[in-house]
Amino acid sequence: MNEEVLRFGPEDGIFGLWTPAEGGAPDRPAVLLLNAGLIHHVGPFDWYVALARRLARQGFACLRLDLSGIGESEPSRGGGSELDRALLDLRDVLDGLAARKGVARFVLLGLCSGAFFAHHTAVRDPRVAAAVFLDGFGYRTAGYYLRHYARRLLRPRAWANAFARVVQRLRATPPAGAEVETPYFIDFPSRQQVGAELAQLLQRGVRLYFVYTGTLAYQYFNHRRQFREMFGPLEQAYPGLQVEYRHEADHLFSARAHRQDLFVRIEQWLQECVAADRQG
Amino acid sequence: MPRPADRPRPCHFTGEHGRLFGVYHPAAAVRDREEGILLVPPVGHESIRTHWLGREVALQVSAAGFHVLRFDLSGQGDSAGAFEEATVDAWLEDVASAMQELKDQSGVPRVALLGLRVGALLACEAVRRETPHRLWLWDPPASGADYVARLRHMQVERRRDWPFAPVSAAGAAEEDLLGYTWSAALLAGLAALPLQPPPRPRRLHWLGPAPQAALAARLAPQARFHSLTEAIARDEVARFDEPLLLGSLAAQVATALAGETS
């Protein structure tokens, strides 16, 4: 498998590693794997590499990339917020792949901050045909609180300990020992805004796959039905939307079995997207 | 940002077990010392945790006039292969391939090894095959056996916060340890690695918090000790997956490396 280093942006400051598809129709979308927080383009425990190579064998070209200031990419010279810079980077990447690889449509896969950037890019760029959001946007609902406190009543000590540790991690301060200012924690837009944007994407025909896990995301999501509580009956209205709650998996899918399950499901979902495109 | 000619250059090169990925940092042209430094990386979760550190050290050291190559071992990062199939012997061959790649890219006659964590154990073994100009051991574990025991301990500890953390039975063919699937063969190979620099290397340097007295006494006749204010090794299970963004530590390491001349 001959992976290729590609650079993007006006000063070639953005790094990406391209895994070409083995077979597959030339008009298939390319899959972009976005940084999970500050983890560089190989992904948590290198699993972006494994996923990219698996998808390539199934006919989907992939690019794992580093946004400005992460991994092998140069720091951004632009101003603005982290979101502004990420959107510029991703526009440069999409433009670059279109020009150099002839890619017309894209699937974005993002975990945590990557999911947030994928969402915002999808909203703005009509070339995004589909997106996978791993522990993306979520909002506590009345149902969330009922479920949370009901569980605490059943296992008070275990849940109190876990909840306290998750809250500690999500405070808006850099990790202990870090000396570099990091964009580690991203502000969520309002639920109403995100809900409206999701509806807009689905109306446009963008296919969306949400996966929530049971550790870090527990801070704001704790049951599959919560998606409807947050955003209304979108699943019923749009077959292109799928939601899963994998409560046994941790935020970065550190267990091999959980990762393998996720990979299989992503592969199936991509094939479903391709099939739906043919019918559409 | 470095001048275009001095910018880091991602590259693929051929190893004994497939394509390896690396990043070559050419020496700043105005200060070229005609000496190379190969960063022998850590393994498993520590390879992710220290990526930023390694890159930062390489940037600073190349600006000081050294040619630097960072690379991924087989089955890790962007190199070919699967971690589940990795072996210590393959990794030692990767180190040899990377040393040659650094010489080929830079044209330098002398290469030093900078081994970080388990990379230091690998570097100690690698020098038995080819003596480098200098050997730097950055925060090595006390031994491979100690490192493996620590991995297992931390994985068990993960169950405090995450009840679904996999914990393998003793003697399992594979073990899920801190995000990576370790084969029994790899764990056995790693556990067999001592922290044992070869006798009379050209130049031996220790980078890290002060070593334990017995180890310091064993290394003292041949080693120079460069004290660092922070350790890479951390037993904070809750944060084991987070990158270490320690600017002052990177600067300390770069200063130590750049301060040594032939």
XYZ file of C-alpha atoms in Angstrom, chain B residues 55-170:
116
model
C 8.959 16.785 17.225
C 9.709 19.803 19.370
C 13.113 18.431 20.386
C 13.905 17.630 16.762
C 12.984 21.147 15.642
C 15.175 22.751 18.279
C 18.124 20.410 17.826
C 18.085 20.737 14.044
C 18.052 24.505 14.446
C 21.196 24.036 16.552
C 22.941 22.280 13.664
C 22.188 18.561 13.953
C 20.485 16.384 11.349
C 17.627 14.554 13.042
C 15.430 11.669 12.001
C 12.263 10.701 13.846
C 10.563 7.531 12.703
C 7.825 5.037 13.513
C 8.704 1.462 14.360
C 7.012 -1.342 12.412
C 3.411 -1.720 13.440
C 3.293 1.753 14.952
C 2.278 5.122 13.665
C 2.417 5.439 9.913
C 4.858 2.605 9.320
C 3.737 -0.642 7.737
C 2.553 -3.592 9.711
C 0.233 -4.222 12.604
C 1.190 -3.716 16.236
C -0.167 -7.159 17.046
C 2.506 -8.675 14.808
C 5.441 -6.583 16.002
C 8.524 -8.166 17.569
C 11.513 -6.743 19.371
C 13.844 -8.226 16.759
C 11.939 -6.459 13.988
C 12.166 -3.216 15.907
C 15.927 -3.596 16.290
C 16.193 -4.068 12.541
C 14.078 -0.955 12.082
C 16.565 1.014 14.175
C 19.399 -0.173 11.950
C 17.425 0.775 8.828
C 16.663 4.192 10.256
C 20.316 4.826 11.129
C 21.236 4.118 7.538
C 18.399 6.295 6.267
C 19.645 9.203 8.345
C 23.139 8.787 6.943
C 21.760 8.539 3.401
C 19.538 11.615 3.755
C 22.066 13.813 5.491
C 25.420 12.507 4.329
C 26.740 12.728 7.891
C 29.417 10.292 8.980
C 28.352 10.184 12.641
C 24.978 9.277 14.113
C 23.918 9.434 17.753
C 20.955 7.525 19.130
C 18.433 9.261 21.373
C 16.282 6.543 22.894
C 13.110 7.676 24.615
C 11.563 5.354 27.203
C 11.440 1.832 25.713
C 13.276 3.353 22.786
C 16.245 3.664 25.169
C 16.169 -0.084 25.831
C 16.026 -0.708 22.087
C 18.887 1.711 21.543
C 21.029 -0.146 24.096
C 20.433 -3.376 22.183
C 20.889 -1.763 18.789
C 24.329 -0.455 19.639
C 25.573 -4.012 20.076
C 25.084 -4.361 16.330
C 26.360 -0.973 15.233
C 28.159 1.418 17.518
C 26.779 4.929 17.262
C 28.773 8.035 17.859
C 26.852 8.764 21.037
C 24.035 7.146 23.028
C 21.390 9.157 24.860
C 18.972 7.438 27.206
C 15.935 9.613 27.879
C 13.864 8.529 30.870
C 14.287 4.803 30.292
C 12.367 2.237 32.341
C 14.430 0.293 34.860
C 14.078 -2.733 32.577
C 11.729 -4.186 30.012
C 10.237 -6.436 32.678
C 9.529 -3.444 34.861
C 7.846 -1.669 31.962
C 5.604 -4.626 31.126
C 4.587 -4.984 34.761
C 3.712 -1.307 34.857
C 1.557 -1.604 31.728
C -0.401 -4.460 33.255
C -0.830 -2.639 36.535
C -2.152 0.479 34.826
C -4.570 -1.521 32.711
C -6.040 -3.113 35.832
C -6.274 0.317 37.448
C -8.380 1.540 34.515
C -11.277 -0.494 35.852
C -11.694 1.993 38.657
C -13.100 4.566 36.240
C -14.174 2.322 33.402
C -15.688 -1.015 34.449
C -15.481 -2.370 30.903
C -11.695 -2.056 30.596
C -10.452 -5.395 29.230
C -8.145 -7.334 31.512
C -6.590 -10.473 30.112
C -5.976 -13.711 31.925
C -2.405 -14.697 32.662
